[in-house]
GROMACS .gro file of C-alpha atoms in nm:
model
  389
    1UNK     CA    1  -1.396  -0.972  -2.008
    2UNK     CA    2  -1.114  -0.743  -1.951
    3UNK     CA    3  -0.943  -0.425  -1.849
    4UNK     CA    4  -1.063  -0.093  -2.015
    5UNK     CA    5  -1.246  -0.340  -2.247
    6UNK     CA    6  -1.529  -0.058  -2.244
    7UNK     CA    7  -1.313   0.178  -2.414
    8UNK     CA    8  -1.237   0.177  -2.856
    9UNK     CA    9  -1.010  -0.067  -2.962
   10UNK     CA   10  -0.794   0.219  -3.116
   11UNK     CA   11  -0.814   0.393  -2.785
   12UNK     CA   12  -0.610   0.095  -2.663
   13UNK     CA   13  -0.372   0.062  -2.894
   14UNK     CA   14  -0.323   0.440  -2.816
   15UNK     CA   15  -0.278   0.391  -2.440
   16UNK     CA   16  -0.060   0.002  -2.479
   17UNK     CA   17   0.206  -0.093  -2.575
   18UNK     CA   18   0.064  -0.442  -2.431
   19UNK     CA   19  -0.314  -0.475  -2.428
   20UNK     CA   20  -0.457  -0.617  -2.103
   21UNK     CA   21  -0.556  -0.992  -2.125
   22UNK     CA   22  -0.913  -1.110  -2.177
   23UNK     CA   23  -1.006  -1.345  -1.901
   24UNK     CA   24  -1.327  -1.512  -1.831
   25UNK     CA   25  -1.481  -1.661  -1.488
   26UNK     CA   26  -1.327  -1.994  -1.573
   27UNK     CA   27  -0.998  -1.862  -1.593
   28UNK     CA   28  -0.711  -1.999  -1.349
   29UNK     CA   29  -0.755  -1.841  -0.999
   30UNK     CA   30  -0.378  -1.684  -1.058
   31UNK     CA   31  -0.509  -1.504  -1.319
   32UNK     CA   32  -0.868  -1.398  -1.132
   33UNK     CA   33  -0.661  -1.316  -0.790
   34UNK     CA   34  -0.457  -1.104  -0.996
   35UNK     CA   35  -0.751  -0.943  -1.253
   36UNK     CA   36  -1.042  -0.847  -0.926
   37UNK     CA   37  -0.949  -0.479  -0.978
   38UNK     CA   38  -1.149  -0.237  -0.810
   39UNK     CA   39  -1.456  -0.540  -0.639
   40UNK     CA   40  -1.784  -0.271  -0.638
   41UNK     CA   41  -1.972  -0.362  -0.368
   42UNK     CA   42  -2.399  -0.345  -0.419
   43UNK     CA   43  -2.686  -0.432  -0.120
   44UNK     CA   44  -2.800  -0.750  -0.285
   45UNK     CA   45  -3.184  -0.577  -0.184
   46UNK     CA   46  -3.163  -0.334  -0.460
   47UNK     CA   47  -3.461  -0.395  -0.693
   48UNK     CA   48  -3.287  -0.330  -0.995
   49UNK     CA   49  -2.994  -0.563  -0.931
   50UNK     CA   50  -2.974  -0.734  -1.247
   51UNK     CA   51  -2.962  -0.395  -1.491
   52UNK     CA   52  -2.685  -0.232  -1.242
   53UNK     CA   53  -2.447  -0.538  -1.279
   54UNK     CA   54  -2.495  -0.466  -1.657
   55UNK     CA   55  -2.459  -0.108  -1.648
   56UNK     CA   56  -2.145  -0.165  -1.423
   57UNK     CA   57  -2.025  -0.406  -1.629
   58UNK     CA   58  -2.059  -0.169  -1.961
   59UNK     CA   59  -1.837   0.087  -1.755
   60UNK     CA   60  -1.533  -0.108  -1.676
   61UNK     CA   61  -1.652  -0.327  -1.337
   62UNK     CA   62  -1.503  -0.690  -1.397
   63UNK     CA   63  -1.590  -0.788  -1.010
   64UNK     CA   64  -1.864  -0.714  -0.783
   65UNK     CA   65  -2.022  -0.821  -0.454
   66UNK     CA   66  -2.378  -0.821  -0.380
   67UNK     CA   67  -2.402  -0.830  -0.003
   68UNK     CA   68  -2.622  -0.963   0.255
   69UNK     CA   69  -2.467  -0.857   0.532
   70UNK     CA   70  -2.354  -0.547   0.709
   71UNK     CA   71  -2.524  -0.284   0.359
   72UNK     CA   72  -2.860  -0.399   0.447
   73UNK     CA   73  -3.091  -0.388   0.745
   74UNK     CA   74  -3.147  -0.726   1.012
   75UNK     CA   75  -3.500  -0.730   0.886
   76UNK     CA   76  -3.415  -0.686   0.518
   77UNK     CA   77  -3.199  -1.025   0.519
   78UNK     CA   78  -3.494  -1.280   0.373
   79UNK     CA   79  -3.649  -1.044   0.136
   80UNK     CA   80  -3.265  -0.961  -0.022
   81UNK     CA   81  -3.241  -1.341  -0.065
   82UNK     CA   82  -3.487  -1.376  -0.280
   83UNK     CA   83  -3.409  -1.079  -0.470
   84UNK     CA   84  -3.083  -1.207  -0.537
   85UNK     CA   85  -3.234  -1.560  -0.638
   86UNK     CA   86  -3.485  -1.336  -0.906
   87UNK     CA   87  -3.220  -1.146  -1.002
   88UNK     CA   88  -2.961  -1.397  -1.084
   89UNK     CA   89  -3.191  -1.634  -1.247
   90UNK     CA   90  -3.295  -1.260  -1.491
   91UNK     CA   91  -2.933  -1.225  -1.561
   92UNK     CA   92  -2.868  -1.556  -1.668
   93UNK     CA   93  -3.176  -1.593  -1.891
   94UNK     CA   94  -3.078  -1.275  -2.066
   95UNK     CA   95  -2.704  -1.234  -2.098
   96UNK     CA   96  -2.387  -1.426  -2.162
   97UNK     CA   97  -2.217  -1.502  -1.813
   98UNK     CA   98  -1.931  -1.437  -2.028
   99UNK     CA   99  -2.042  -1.082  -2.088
  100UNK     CA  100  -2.059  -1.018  -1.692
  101UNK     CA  101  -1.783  -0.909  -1.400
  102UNK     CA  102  -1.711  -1.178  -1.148
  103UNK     CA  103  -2.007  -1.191  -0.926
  104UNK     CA  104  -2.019  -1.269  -0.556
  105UNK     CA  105  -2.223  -1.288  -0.280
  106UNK     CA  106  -2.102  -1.139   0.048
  107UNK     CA  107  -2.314  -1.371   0.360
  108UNK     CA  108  -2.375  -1.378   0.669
  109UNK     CA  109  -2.392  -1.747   0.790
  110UNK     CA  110  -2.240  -2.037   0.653
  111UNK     CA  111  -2.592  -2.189   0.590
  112UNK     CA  112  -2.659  -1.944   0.335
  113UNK     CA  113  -2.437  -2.068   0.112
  114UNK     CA  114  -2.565  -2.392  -0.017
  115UNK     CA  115  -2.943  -2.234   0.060
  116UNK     CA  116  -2.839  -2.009  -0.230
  117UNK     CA  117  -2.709  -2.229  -0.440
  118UNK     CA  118  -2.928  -2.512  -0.415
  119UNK     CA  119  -3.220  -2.216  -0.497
  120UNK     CA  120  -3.040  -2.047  -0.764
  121UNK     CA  121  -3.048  -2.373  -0.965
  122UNK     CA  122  -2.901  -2.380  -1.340
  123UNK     CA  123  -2.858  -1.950  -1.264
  124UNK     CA  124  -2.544  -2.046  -1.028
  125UNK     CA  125  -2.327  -2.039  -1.371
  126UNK     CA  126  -2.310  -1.663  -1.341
  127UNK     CA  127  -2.206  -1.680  -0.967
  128UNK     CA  128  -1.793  -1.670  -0.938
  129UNK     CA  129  -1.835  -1.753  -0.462
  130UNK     CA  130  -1.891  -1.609  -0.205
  131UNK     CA  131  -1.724  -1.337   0.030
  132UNK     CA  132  -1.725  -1.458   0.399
  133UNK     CA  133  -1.700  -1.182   0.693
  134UNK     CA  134  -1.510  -1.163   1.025
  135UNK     CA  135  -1.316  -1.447   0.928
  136UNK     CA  136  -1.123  -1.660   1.183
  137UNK     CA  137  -1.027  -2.001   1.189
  138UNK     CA  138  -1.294  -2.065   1.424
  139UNK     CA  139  -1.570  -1.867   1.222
  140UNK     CA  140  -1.438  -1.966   0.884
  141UNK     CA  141  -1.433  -2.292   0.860
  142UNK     CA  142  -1.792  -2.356   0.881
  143UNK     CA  143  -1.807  -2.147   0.600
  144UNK     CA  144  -1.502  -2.322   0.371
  145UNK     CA  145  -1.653  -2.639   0.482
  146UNK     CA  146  -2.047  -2.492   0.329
  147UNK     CA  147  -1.834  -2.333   0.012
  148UNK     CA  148  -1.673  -2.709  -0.048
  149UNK     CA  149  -2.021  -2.861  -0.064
  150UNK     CA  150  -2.210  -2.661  -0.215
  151UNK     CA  151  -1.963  -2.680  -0.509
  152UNK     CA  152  -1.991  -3.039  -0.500
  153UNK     CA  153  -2.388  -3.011  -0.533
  154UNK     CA  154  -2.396  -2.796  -0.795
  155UNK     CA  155  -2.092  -2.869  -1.010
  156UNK     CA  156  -1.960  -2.501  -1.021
  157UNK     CA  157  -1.610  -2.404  -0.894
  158UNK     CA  158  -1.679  -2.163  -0.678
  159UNK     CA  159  -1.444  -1.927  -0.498
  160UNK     CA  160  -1.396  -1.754  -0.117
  161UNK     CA  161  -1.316  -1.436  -0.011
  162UNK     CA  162  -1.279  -1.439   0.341
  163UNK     CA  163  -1.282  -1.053   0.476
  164UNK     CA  164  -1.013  -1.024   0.761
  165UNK     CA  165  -1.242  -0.770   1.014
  166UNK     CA  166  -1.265  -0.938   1.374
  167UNK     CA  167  -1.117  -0.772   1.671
  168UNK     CA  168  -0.955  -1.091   1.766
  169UNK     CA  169  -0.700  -0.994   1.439
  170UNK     CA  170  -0.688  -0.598   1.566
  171UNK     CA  171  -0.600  -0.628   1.916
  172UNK     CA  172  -0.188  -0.688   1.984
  173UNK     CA  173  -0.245  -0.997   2.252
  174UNK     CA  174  -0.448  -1.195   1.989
  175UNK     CA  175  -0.320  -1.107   1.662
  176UNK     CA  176  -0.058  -1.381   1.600
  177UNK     CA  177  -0.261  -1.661   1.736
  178UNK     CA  178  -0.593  -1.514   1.530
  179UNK     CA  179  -0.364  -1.489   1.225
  180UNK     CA  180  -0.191  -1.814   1.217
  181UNK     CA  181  -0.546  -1.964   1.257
  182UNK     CA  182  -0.692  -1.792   0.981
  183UNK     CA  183  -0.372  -1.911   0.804
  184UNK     CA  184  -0.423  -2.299   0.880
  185UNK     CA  185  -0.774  -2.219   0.764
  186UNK     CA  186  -0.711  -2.073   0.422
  187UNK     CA  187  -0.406  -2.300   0.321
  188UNK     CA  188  -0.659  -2.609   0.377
  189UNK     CA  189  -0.873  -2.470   0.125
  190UNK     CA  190  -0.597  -2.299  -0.085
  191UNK     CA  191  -0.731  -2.390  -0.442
  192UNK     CA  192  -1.095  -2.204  -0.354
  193UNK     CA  193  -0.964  -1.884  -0.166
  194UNK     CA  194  -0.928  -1.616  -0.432
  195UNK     CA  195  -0.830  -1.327  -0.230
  196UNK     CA  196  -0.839  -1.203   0.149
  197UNK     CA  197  -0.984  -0.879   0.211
  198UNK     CA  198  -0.954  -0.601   0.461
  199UNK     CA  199  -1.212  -0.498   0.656
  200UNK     CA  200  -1.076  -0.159   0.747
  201UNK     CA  201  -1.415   0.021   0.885
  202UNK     CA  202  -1.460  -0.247   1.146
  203UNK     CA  203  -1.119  -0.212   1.255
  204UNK     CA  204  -1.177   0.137   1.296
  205UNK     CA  205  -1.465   0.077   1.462
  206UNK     CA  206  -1.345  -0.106   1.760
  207UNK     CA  207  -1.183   0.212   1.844
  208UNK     CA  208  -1.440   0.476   1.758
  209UNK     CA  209  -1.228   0.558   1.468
  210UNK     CA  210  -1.323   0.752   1.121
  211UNK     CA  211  -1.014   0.808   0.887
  212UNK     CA  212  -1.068   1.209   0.697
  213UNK     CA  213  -1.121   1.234   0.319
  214UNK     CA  214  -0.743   1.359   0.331
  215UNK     CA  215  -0.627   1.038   0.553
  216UNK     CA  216  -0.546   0.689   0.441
  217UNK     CA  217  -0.575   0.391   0.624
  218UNK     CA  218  -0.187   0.396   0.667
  219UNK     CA  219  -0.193   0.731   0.861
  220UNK     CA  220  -0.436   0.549   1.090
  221UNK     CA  221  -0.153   0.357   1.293
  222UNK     CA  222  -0.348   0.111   1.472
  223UNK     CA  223  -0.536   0.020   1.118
  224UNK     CA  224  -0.141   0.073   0.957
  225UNK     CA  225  -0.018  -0.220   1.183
  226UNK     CA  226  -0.299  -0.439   1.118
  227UNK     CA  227  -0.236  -0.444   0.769
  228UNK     CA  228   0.145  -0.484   0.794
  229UNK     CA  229   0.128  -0.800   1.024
  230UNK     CA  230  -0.160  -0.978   0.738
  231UNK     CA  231   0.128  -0.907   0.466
  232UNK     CA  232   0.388  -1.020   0.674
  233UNK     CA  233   0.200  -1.348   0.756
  234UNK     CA  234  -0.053  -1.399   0.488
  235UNK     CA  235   0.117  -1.199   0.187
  236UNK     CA  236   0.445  -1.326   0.100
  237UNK     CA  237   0.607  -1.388  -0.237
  238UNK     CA  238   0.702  -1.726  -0.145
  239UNK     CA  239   0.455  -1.965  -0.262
  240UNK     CA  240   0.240  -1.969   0.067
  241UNK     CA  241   0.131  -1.608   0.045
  242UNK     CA  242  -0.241  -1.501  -0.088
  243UNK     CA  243  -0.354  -1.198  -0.269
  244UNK     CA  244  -0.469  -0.952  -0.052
  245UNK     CA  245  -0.709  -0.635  -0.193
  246UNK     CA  246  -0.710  -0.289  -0.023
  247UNK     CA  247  -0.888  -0.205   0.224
  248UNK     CA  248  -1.238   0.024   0.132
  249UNK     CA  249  -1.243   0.404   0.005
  250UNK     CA  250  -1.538   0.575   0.204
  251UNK     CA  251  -1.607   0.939   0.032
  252UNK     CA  252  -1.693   1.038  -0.334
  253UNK     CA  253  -1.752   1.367  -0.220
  254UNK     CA  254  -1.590   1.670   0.006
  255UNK     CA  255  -1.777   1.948   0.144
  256UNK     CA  256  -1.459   2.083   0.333
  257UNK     CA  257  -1.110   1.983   0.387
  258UNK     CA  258  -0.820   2.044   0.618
  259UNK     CA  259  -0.520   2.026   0.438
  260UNK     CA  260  -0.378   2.119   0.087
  261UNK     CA  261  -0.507   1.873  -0.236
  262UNK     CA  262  -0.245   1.578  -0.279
  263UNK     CA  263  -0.219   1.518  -0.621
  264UNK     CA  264   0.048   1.707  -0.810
  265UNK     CA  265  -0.033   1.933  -1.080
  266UNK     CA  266   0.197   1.874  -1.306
  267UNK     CA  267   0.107   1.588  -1.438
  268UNK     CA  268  -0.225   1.674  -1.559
  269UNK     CA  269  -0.091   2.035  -1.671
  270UNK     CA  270   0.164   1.786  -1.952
  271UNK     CA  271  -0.216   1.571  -2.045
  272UNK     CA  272  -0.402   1.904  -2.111
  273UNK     CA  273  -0.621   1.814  -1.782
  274UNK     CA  274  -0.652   2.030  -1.490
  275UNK     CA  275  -1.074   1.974  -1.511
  276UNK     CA  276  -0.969   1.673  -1.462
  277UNK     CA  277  -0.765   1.704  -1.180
  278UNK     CA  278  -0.993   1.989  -1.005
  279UNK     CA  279  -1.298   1.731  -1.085
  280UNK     CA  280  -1.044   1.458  -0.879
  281UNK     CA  281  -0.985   1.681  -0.571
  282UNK     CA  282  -1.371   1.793  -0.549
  283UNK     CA  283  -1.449   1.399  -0.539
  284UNK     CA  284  -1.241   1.393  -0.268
  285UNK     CA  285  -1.033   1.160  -0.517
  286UNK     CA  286  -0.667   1.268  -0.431
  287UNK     CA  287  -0.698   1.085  -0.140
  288UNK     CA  288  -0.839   0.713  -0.262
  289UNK     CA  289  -0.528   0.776  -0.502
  290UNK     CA  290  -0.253   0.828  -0.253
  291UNK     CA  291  -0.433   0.544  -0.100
  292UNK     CA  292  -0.424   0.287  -0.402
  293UNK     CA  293  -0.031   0.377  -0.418
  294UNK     CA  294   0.016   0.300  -0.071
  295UNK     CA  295  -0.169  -0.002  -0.118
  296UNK     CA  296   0.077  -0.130  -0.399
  297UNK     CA  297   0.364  -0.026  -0.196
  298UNK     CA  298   0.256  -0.254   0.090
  299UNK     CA  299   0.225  -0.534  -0.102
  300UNK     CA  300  -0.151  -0.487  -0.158
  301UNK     CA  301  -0.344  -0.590  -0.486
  302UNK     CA  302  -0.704  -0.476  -0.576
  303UNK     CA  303  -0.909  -0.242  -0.351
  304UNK     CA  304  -1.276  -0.298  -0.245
  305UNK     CA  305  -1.530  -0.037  -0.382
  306UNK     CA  306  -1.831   0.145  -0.247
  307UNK     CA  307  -1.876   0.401  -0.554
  308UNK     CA  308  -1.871   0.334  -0.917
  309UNK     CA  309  -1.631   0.619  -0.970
  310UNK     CA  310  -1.379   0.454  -0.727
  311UNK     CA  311  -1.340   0.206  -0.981
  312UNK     CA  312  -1.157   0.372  -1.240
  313UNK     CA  313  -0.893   0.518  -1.048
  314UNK     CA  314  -0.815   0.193  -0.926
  315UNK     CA  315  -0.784   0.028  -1.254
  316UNK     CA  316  -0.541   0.297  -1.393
  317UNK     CA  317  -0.288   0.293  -1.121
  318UNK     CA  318  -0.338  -0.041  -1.161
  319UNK     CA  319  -0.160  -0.069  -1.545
  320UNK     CA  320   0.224  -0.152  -1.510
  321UNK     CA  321   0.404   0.146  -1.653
  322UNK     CA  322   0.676   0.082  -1.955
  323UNK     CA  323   0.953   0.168  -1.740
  324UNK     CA  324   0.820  -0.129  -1.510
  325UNK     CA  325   0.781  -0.385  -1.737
  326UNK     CA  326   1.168  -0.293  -1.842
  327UNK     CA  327   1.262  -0.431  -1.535
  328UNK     CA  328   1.066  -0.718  -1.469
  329UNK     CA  329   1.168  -0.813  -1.804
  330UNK     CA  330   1.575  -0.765  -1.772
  331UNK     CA  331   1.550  -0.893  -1.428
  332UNK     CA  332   1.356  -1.240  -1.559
  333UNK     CA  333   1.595  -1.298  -1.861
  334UNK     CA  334   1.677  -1.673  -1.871
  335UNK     CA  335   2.032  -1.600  -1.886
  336UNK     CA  336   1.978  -1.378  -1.514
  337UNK     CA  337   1.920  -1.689  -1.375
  338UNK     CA  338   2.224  -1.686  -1.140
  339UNK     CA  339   2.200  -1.350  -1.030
  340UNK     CA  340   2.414  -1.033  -1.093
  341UNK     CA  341   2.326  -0.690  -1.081
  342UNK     CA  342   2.260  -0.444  -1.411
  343UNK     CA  343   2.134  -0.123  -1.473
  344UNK     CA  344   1.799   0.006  -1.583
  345UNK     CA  345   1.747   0.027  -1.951
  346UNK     CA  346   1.583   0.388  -1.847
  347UNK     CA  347   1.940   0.424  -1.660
  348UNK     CA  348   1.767   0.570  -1.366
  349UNK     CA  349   1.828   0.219  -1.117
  350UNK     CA  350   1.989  -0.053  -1.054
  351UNK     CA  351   1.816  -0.393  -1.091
  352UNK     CA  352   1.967  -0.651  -0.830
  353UNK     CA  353   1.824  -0.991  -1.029
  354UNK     CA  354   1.802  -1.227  -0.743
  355UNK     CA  355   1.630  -1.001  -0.496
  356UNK     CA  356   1.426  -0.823  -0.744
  357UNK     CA  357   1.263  -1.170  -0.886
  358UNK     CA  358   0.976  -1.193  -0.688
  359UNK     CA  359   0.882  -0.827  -0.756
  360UNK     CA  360   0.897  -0.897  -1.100
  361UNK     CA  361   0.731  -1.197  -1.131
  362UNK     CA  362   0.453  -1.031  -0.984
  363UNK     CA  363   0.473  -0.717  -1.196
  364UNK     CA  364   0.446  -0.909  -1.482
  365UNK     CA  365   0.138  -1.104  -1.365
  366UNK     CA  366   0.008  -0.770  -1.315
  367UNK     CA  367   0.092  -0.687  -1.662
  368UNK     CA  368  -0.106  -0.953  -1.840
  369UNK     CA  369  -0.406  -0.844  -1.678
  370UNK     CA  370  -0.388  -0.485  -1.660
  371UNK     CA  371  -0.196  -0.413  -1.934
  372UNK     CA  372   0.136  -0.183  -1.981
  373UNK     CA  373   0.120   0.120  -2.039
  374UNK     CA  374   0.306   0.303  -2.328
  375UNK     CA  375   0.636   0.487  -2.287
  376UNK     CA  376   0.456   0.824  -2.333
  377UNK     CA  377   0.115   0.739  -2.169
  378UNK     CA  378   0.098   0.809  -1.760
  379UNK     CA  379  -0.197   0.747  -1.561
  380UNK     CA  380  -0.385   1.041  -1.624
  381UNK     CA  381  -0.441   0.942  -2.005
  382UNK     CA  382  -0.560   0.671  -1.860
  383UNK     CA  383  -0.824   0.815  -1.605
  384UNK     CA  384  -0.918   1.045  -1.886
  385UNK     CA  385  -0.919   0.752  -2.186
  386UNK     CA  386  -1.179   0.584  -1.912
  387UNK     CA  387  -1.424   0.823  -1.802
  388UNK     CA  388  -1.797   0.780  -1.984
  389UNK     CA  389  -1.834   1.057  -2.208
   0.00000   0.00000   0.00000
């Protein structure tokens, strides 16, 4: 699989002046933490599970979750279980696991996990793990500790998500003990955790909280904080840091707003796409995109998904720009290693090598699975290039 594999091959050569990496589930996790993209989220009851991970798949999706938990009703918990067992075993009688996004299952005990497995049988070779929800050291070990054996039974590498939700991590007087437990947790099982996630609506929730279509979860300052303190503990670029994905986008569409559209016209007035644009702000898109900036800019990689057409914009502020990949390349020279400063070949910065490595390091992981973007191209070529015609 790989980025905006859906679209032409001369369509990409159009849009890159470096063509995003193909990848496959085996892949190393460095290069899966890095590649989740937008991770659309599906109730695992859904009757026609197997043809939507196709159809999803055919459109650009390279991750999903199929979830057992908080999507479906108490009472709908056995009967999604074994439509997720029926479904699985149709997808991997009929299709390549090659030929299908990342694909895990989001449950509610620890015992579910080697249940599953141990009933999915030879079909476990299209399952990628297993996301694992209000995660704390107490709650999550139990479920690293069920992840660990069931990988052993079956022979699969499997990975863990664990979703970072519980009050304990929201409220001030517990945060720092909650987080360096879920820390000691997660750095045990290192090699299998993929990627945390942020499980923004329950955090809300505690407070009787619902963020507006023209909000982010950073003008939310309770949610803001939360956030910050997981980077600052859990994120860093220092070797003990994980990938952690945005937090989810909740609308697709606005019947009214408050305040003026954020996205600037300008830059779809230079790619010949206002519909575009108009089509954005009626899809109550201008926010999820301020969002996915804001994301990046705090240190955040990835974004879980509630709405195929979340996925896209994701994905295309996701491609490293040309100017970008400039500077993680000057910066990373060998003969940078001992530091120095230098301008930007676009002559519009200055590049400081020594504190600027990590950033590039990262943009350039980025880059190999995302892609970079041409000089000319911005990302509303991309958007457009993407959408199904």
């Amino acid at each position: 699989m790989r980025h905006f594999g859906h679209i032409a091959p001369e369509e990409r050569q159009r849009l890159f002046f470096r063509e995003p990496s193909v990848f496959t589930a085996d892949s190393p996790s460095r290069v899966l933490s890095a590649a989740l993209g937008a991770t659309l989220y599906s109730p695992a009851i859904r009757p026609q599970l197997a043809d939507d991970i196709i159809k999803q798949a055919g459109r650009g999706v390279v991750s999903m979750v199929l979830c057992l938990e908080d999507s479906i009703d108490d009472a709908e918990v056995v009967g999604a279980e074994e439509n997720l067992v029926r479904q699985f075993t149709d997808l991997a009688g009929r299709t390549d696991a090659g030929e299908l996004p990342l694909l895990f299952v989001r449950v509610r005990f620890p015992e579910q996990i080697p249940d599953l497995v141990q009933r999915l049988g030879p079909a476990v070779r299209v399952l990628s793990g297993f996301v694992m929800p209000k995660f704390t050291e107490e709650r999550g070990m139990p479920f690293l500790e069920a992840l660990a054996s069931a990988e052993t039974a079956s022979g699969r590498r499997l990975f863990a998500m664990p979703v970072l939700e519980s009050p304990e991590l929201l409220y001030r007087e517990s945060r720092v003990e909650t987080l360096e437990g879920i820390s000691r947790a997660v750095d045990k099982y290192r090699d299998r955790v993929l990627a945390l996630r942020l499980g923004v609506t329950d955090f809300c929730s505690s407070y009787a909280l619902r963020r507006a279509p023209d909000m982010t979860a950073y003008d939310v300052q309770v949610v803001a904080s939360v956030i910050a303190d997981v980077v600052n503990m859990l994120g860093r670029a220092d070797g003990t840091g994980f990938t952690v994905t945005g937090p989810v986008w909740e609308y697709f569409r606005v019947q009214e707003r408050m305040f003026k559209p954020q996205l600037r016209r300008s830059p779809f007035l230079e790619g010949q796409a206002e519909e575009l644009r108009e089509a954005l702000i009626e899809h109550a898109m201008d926010g999820l995109l301020r969002e996915i900036t804001l994301d990046q800019a705090n240190g955040l990689l990835g974004k879980t998904c509630i709405h195929p057409s979340h996925v896209l914009p994701v994905h295309a502020l996701s491609v490293v720009s040309h100017e970008e990949y400039s500077d993680a390349q000057d910066i990373l020279r060998p003969e940078r290693g001992g530091g120095g400063v230098l301008r930007s070949a676009y002559t519009n910065k200055m590049n400081e090598v020594k504190p600027h490595r990590a950033w590039a390091e990262r943009t350039l992981q980025r880059a190999e699975v995302f892609g970079v973007a041409h000089q000319d191209i911005g990302f509303v070529d991309l958007l457009a290039a993407g959408l199904p015609e």
